[in-house]
XYZ file of N, CA and C in Angstrom:
654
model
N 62.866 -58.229 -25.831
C 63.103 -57.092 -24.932
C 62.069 -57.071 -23.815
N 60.878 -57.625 -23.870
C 59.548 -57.543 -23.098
C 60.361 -58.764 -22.160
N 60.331 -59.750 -22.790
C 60.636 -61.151 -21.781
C 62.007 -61.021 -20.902
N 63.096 -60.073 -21.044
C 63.649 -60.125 -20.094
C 63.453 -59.620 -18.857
N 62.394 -58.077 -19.009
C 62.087 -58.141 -17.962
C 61.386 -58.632 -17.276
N 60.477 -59.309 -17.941
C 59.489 -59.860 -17.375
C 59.866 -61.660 -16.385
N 61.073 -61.998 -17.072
C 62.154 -63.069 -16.411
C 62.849 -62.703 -15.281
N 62.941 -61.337 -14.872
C 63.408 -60.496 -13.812
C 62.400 -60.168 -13.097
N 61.520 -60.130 -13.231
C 60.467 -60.116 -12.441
C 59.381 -61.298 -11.362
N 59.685 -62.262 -12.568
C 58.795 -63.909 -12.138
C 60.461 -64.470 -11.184
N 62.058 -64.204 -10.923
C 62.567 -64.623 -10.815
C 62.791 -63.912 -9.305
N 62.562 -62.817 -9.323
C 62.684 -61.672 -8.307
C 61.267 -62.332 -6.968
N 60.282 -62.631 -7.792
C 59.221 -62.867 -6.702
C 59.587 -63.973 -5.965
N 60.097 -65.266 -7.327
C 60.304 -66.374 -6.626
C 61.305 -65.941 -5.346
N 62.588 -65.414 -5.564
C 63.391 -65.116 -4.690
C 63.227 -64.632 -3.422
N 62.364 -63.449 -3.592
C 61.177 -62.996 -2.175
C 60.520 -64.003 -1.241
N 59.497 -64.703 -2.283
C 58.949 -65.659 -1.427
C 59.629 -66.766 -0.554
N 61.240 -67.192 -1.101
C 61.839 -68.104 -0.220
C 62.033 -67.420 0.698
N 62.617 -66.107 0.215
C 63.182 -65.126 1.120
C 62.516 -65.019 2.669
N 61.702 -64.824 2.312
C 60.126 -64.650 3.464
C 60.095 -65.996 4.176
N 60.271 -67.225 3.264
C 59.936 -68.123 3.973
C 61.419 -68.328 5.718
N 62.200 -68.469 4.929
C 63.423 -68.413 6.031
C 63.557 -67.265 7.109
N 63.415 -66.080 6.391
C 63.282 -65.159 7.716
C 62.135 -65.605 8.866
N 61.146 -66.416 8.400
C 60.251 -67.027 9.692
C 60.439 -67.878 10.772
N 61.679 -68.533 9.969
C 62.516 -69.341 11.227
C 62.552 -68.946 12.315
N 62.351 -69.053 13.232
C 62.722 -68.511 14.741
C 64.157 -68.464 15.254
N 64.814 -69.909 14.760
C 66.330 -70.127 15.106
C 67.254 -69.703 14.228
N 66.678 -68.477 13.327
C 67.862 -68.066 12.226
C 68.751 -67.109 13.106
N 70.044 -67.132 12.906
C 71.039 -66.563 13.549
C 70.532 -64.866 13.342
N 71.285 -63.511 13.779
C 71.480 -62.424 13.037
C 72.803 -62.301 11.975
N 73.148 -62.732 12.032
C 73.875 -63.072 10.831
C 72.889 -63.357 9.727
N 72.550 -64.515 9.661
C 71.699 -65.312 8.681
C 70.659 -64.292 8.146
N 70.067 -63.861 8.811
C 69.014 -62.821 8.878
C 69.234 -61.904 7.957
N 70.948 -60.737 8.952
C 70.950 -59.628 7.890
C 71.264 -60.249 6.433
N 71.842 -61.381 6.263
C 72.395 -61.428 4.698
C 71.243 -61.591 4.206
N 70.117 -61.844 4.423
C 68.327 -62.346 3.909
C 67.718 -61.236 3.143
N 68.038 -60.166 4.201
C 67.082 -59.408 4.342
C 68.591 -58.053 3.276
N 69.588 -58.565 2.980
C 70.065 -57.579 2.105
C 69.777 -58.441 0.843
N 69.328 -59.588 0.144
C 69.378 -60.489 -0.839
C 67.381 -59.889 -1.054
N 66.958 -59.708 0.325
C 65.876 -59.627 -0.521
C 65.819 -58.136 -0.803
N 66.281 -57.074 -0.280
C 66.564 -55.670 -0.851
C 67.303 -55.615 -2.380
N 68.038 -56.379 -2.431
C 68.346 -56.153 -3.974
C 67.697 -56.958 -4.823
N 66.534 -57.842 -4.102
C 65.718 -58.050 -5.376
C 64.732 -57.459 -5.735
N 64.321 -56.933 -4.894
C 62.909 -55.943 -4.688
C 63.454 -54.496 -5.586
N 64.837 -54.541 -5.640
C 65.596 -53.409 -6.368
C 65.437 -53.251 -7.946
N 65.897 -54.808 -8.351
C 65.818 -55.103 -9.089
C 64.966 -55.529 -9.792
N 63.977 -56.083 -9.247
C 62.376 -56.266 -9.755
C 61.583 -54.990 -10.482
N 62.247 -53.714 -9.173
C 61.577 -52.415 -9.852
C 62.305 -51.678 -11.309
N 63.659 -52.131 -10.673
C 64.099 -51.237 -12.128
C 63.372 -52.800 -13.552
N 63.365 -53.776 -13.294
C 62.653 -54.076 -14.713
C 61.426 -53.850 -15.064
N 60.219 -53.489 -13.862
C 59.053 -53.178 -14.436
C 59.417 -51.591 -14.730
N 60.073 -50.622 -14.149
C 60.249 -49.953 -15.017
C 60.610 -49.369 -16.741
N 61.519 -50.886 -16.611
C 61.685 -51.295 -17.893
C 60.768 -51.381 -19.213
N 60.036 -52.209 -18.398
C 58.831 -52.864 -19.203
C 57.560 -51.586 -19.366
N 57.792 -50.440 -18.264
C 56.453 -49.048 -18.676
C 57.194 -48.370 -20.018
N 58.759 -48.320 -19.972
C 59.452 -47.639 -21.094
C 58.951 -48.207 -22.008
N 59.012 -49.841 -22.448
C 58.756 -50.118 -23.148
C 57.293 -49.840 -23.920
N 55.942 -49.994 -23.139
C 54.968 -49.432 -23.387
C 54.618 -48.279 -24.062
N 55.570 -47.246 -23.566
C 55.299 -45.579 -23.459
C 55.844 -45.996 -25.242
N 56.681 -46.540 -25.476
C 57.498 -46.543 -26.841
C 56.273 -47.076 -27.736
N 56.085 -48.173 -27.513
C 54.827 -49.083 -27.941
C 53.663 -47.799 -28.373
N 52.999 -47.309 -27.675
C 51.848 -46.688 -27.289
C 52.908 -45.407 -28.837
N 53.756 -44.524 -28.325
C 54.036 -43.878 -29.374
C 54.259 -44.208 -30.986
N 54.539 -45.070 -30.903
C 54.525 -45.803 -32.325
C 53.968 -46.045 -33.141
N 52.397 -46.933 -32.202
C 51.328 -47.270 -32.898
C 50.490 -46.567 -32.922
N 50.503 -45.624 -31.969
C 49.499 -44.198 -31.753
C 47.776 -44.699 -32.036
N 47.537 -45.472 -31.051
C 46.434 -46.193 -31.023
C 45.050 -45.554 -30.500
N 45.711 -44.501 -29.752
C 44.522 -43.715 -28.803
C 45.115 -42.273 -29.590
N 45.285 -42.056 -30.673
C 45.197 -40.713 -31.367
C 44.687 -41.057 -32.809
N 44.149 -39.681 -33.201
C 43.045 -39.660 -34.564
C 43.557 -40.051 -35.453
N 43.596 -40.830 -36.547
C 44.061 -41.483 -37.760
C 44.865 -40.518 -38.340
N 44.562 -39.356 -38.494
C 45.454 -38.605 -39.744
C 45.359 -37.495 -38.380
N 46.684 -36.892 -38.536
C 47.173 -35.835 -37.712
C 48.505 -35.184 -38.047
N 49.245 -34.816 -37.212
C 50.614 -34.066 -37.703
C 51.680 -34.644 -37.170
N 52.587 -35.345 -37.461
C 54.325 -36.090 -37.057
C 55.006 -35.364 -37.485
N 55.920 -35.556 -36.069
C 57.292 -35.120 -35.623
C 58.104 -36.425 -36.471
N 58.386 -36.602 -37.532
C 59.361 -37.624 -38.100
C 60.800 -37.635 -37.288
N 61.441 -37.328 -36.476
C 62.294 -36.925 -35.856
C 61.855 -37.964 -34.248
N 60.496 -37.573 -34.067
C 60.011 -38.383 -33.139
C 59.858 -40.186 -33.155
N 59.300 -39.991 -34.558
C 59.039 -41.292 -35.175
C 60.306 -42.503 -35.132
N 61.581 -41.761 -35.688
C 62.588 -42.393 -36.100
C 63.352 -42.318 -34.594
N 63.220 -41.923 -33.445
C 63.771 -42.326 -32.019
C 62.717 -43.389 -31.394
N 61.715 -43.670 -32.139
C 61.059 -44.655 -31.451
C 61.123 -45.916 -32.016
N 61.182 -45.744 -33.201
C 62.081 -46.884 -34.166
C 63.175 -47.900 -33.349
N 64.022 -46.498 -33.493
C 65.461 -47.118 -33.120
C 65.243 -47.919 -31.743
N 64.459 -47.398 -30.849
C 64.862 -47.467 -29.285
C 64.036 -49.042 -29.453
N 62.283 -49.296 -29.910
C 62.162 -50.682 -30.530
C 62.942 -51.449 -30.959
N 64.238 -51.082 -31.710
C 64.969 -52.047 -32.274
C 66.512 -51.867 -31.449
N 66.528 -51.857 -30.744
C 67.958 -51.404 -29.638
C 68.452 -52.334 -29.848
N 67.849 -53.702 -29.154
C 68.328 -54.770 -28.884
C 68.835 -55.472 -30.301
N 68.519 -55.128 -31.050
C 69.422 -55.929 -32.378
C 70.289 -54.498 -32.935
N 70.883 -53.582 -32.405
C 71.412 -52.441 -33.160
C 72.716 -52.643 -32.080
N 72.473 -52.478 -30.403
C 73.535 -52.089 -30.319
C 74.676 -52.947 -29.884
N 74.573 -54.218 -30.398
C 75.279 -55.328 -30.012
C 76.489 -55.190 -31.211
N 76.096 -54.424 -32.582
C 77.117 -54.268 -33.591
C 76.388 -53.015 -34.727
N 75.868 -52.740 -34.917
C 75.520 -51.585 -35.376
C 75.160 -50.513 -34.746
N 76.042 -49.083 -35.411
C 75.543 -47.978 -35.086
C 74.659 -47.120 -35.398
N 73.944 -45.970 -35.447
C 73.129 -45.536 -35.745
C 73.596 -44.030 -36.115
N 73.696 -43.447 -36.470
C 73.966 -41.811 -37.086
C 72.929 -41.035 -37.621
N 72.614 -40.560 -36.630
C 71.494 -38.943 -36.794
C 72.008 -37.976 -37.933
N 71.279 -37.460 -38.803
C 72.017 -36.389 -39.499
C 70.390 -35.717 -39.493
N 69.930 -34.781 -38.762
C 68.615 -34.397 -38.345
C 68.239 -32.897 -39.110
N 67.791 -32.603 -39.877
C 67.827 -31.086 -40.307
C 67.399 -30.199 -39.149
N 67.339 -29.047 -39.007
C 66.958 -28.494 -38.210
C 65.315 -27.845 -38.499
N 64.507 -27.687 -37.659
C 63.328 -27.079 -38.309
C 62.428 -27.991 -38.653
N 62.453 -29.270 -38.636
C 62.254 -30.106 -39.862
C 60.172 -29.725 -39.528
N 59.799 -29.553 -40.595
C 58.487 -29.080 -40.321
C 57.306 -30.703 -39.736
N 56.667 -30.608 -39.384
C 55.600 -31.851 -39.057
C 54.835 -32.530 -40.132
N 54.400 -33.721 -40.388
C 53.790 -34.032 -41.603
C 52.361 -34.269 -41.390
N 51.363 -33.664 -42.110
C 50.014 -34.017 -41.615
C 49.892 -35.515 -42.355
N 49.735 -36.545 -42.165
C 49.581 -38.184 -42.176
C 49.164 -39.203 -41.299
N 48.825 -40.364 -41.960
C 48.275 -41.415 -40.568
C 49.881 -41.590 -39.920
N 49.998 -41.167 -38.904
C 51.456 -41.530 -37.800
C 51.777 -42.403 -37.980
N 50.853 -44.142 -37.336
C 51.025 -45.635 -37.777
C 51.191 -46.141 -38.960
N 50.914 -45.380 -39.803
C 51.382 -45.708 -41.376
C 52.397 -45.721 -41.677
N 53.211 -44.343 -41.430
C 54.402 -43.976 -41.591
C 55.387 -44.461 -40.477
N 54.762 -44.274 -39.563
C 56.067 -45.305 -38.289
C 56.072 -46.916 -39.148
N 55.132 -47.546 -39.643
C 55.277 -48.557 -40.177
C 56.046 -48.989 -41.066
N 56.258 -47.978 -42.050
C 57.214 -47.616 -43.191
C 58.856 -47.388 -42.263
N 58.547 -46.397 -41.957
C 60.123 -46.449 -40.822
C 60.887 -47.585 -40.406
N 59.361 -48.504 -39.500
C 60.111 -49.680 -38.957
C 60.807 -50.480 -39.726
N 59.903 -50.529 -41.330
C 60.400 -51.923 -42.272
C 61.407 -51.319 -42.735
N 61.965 -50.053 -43.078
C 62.929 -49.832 -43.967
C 64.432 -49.561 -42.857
N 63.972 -49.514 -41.551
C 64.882 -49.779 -40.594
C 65.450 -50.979 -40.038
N 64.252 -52.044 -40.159
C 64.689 -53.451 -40.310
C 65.176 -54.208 -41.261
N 65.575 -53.609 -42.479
C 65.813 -53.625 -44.159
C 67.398 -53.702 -43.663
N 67.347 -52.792 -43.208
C 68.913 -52.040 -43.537
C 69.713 -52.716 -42.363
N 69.058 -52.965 -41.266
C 69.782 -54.304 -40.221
C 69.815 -55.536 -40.705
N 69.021 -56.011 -41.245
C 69.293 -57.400 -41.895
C 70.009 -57.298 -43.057
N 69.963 -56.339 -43.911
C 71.208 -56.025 -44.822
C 72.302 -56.193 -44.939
N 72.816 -55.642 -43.373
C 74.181 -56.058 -42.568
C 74.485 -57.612 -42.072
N 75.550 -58.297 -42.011
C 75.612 -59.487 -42.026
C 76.346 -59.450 -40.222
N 77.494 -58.379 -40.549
C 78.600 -57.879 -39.213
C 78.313 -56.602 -38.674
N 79.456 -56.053 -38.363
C 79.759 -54.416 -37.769
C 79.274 -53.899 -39.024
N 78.268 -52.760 -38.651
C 78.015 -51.555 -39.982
C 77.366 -50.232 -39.078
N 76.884 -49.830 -40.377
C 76.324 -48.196 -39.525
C 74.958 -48.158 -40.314
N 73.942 -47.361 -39.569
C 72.725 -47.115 -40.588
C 73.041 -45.500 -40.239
N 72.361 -44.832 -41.251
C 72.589 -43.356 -41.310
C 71.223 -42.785 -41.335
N 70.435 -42.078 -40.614
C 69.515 -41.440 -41.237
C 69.818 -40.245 -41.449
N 68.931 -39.742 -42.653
C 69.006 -38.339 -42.264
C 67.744 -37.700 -43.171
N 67.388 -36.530 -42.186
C 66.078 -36.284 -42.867
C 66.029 -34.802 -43.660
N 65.473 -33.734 -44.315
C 66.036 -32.553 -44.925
C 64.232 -32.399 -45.096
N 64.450 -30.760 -45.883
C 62.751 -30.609 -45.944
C 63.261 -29.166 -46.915
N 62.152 -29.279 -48.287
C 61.879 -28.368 -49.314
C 60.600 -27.887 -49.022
N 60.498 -26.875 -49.610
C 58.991 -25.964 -49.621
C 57.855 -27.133 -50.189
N 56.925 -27.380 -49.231
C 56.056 -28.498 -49.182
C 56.484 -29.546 -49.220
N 57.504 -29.832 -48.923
C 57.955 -31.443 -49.131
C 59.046 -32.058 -47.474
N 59.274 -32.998 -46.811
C 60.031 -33.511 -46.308
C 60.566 -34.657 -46.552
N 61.896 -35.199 -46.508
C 62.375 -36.254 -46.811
C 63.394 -37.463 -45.806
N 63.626 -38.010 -45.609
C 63.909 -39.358 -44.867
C 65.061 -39.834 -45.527
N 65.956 -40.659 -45.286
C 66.840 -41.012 -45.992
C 67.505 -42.342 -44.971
N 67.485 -43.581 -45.362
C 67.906 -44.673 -43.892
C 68.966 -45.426 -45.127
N 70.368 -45.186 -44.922
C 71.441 -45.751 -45.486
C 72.340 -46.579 -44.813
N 72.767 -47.838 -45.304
C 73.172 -49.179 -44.693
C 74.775 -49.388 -45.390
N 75.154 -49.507 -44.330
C 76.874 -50.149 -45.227
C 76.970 -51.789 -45.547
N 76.078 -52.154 -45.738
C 75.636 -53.365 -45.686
C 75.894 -53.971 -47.346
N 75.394 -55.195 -48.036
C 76.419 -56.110 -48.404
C 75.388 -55.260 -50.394
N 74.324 -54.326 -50.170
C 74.180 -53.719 -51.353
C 73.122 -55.093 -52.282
N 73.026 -54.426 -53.664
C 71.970 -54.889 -54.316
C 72.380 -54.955 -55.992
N 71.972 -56.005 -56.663
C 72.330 -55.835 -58.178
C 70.723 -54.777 -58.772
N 71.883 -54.927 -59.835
C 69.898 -54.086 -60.748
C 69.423 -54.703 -61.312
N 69.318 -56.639 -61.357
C 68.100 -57.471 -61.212
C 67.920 -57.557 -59.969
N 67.894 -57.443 -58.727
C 67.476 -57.304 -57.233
C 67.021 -55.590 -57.589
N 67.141 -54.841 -57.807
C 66.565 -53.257 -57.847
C 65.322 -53.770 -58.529
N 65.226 -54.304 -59.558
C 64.308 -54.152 -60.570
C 62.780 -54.758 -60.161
N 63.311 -56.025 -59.703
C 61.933 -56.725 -58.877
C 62.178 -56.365 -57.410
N 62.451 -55.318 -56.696
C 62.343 -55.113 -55.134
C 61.129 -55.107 -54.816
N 60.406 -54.423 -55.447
C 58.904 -54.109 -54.860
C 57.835 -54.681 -54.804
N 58.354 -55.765 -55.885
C 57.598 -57.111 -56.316
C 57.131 -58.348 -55.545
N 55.270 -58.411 -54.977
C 55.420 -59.000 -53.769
C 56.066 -60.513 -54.258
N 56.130 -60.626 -55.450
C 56.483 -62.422 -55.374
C 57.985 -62.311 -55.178
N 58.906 -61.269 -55.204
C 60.269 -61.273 -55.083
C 61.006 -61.148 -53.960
N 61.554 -62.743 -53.793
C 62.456 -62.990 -52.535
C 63.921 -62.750 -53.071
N 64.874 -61.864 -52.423
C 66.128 -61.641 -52.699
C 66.683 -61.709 -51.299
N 68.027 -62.479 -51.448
C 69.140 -62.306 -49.985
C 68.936 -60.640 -49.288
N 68.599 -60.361 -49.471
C 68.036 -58.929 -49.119
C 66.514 -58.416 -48.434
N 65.813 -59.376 -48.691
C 64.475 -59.762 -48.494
C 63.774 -60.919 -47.873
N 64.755 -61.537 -47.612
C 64.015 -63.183 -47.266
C 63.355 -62.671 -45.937
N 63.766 -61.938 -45.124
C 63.028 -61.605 -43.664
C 61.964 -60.787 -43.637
N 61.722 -59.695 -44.475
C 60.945 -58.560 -45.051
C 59.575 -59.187 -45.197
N 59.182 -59.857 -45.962
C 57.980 -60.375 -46.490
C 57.864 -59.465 -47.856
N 56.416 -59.339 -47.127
C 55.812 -58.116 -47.868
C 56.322 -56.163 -47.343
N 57.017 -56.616 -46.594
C 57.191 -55.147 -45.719
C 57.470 -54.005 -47.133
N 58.503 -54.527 -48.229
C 58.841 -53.147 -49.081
C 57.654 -52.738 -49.780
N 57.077 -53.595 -50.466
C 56.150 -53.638 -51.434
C 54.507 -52.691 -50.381
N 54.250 -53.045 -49.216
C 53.656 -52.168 -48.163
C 53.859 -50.878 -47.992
N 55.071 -50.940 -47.713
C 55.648 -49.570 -47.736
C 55.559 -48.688 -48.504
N 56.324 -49.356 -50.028
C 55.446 -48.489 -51.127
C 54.271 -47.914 -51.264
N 53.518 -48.839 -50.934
C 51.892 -48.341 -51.301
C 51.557 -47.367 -49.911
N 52.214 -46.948 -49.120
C 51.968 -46.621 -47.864
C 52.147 -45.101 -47.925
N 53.382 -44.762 -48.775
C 53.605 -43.714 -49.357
C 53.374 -42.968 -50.358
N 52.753 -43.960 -50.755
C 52.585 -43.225 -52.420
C 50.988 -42.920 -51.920
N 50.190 -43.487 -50.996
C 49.002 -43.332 -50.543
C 48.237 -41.779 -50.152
N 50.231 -41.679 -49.496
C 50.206 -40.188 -49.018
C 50.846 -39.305 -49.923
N 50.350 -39.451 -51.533
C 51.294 -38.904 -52.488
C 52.824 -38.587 -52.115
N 53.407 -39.447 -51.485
C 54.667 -39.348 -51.865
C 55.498 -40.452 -52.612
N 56.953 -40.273 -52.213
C 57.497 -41.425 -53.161
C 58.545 -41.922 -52.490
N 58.838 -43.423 -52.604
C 59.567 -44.129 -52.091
C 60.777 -44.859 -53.047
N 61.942 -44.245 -52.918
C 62.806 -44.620 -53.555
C 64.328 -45.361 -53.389
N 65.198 -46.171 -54.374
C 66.298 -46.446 -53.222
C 67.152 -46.674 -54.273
N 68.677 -46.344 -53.349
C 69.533 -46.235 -54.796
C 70.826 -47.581 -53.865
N 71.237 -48.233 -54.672
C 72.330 -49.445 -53.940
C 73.216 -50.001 -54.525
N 74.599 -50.651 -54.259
C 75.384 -50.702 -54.974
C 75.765 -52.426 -54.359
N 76.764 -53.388 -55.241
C 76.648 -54.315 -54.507
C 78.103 -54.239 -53.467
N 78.245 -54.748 -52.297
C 79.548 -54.372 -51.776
C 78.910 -53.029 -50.929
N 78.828 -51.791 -51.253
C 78.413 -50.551 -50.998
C 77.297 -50.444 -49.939
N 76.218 -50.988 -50.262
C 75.111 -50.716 -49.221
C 73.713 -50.076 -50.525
N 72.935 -49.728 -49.160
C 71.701 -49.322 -50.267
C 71.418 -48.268 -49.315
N 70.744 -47.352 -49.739
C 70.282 -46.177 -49.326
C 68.349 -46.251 -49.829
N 67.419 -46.247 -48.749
C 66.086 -45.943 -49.198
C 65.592 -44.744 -48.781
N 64.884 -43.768 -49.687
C 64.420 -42.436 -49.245
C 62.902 -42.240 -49.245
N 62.610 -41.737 -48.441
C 60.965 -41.260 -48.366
C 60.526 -39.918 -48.461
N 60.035 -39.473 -49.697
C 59.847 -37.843 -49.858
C 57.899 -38.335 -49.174
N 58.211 -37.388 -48.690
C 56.167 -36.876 -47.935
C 55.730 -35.259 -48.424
N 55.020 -34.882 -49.148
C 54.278 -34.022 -48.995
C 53.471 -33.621 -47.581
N 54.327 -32.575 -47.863
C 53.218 -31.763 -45.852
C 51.985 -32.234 -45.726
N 51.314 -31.673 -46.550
C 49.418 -31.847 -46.949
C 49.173 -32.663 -47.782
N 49.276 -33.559 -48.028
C 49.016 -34.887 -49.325
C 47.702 -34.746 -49.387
């Protein structure tokens, strides 16, 4: 997603600079000229809308990893999971959809942000590689007296309960896992860090569903 614009940009200059070079001609017609000088307006057009591109991308970056804010603070999980998605666009919206099911209210979680966006990302990249074709991921998030919860469900190709049993297991590679690494087994410990719990229920054919309960104040 970075390199295309940035291919729109190194391609845009080159284009300028010929551009420039020919308009110096002395014997270029006006003809010749105006078509120059509209070729180099739409690249200069286009150059801007991709570095614009590329600040979106940042601003997303910068929210995610929350690099210039205090380790433990308060998330908007709601926030978290649009920055997710919009990181992972480019592999979602070519065949998967995405479905919000957002509670209302949903209270803030005091936690490390980058911890938990981290957890987000892997169990959002879980559930895309899950999928082989066309599917849907579902989130949806809900919240009990001291507690909030997460929920990222895949129509994707599902799991036996010898694949359930060793999921979390860093030595366990499953068709379900070969891309993951260590990401589930992280995750786990990521949550449970923040006394909560990380759980997932899956069927084979069906899909899998993983949930993240957080305590407000862990």
């Amino acid at each position: 997603e970075i390199n295309s614009p940035i291919g729109v940009i190194i391609s845009g200059g080159q284009t300028g600079a010929r551009a420039l070079e020919k308009l110096d001609d002395a014997t270029l017609s006006d003809k010749r000229r105006e078509r120059l000088l509209g070729a180099l307006g739409n690249t200069l057009e286009s150059t801007t809308v991709a570095a614009e591109r590329l600040k979106a991308m940042v601003a997303r970056l910068q929210s995610f990893v929350r690099v210039d804010e205090a380790e433990v603070k308060e998330l908007d999980l709601h926030e978290s999971i649009e920055s997710v998605v919009a990181l992972l666009q480019d592999q979602l919206e070519a065949r998967l959809g995405v479905v919000r099911v957002f509670a209302e209210d949903l209270p803030e979680v005091h936690c490390r942000p980058a911890d938990i966006n981290q957890v987000l990302m892997h169990l959002m990249q879980n559930a895309i590689d899950a999928m082989d074709g066309e599917g849907t991921i579902t989130v949806t998030t809900s919240h009990e007296p001291g507690w909030v919860s997460v929920a990222i469900a895949d129509t994707g190709r599902g799991m036996s309960a010898e694949e359930l049993e060793g999921l979390f297991d860093p030595s366990f590679v499953g068709a379900t896992r070969v891309k993951l690494g260590m990401g589930l087994p992280v995750s786990r410990q990521i949550v449970t860090s923040h006394g909560g719990e990380l759980r997932v229920e899956s069927e084979v054919g069906q899909g899998s569903t993983f949930s993240v309960r957080l305590p407000l104040a862990p």
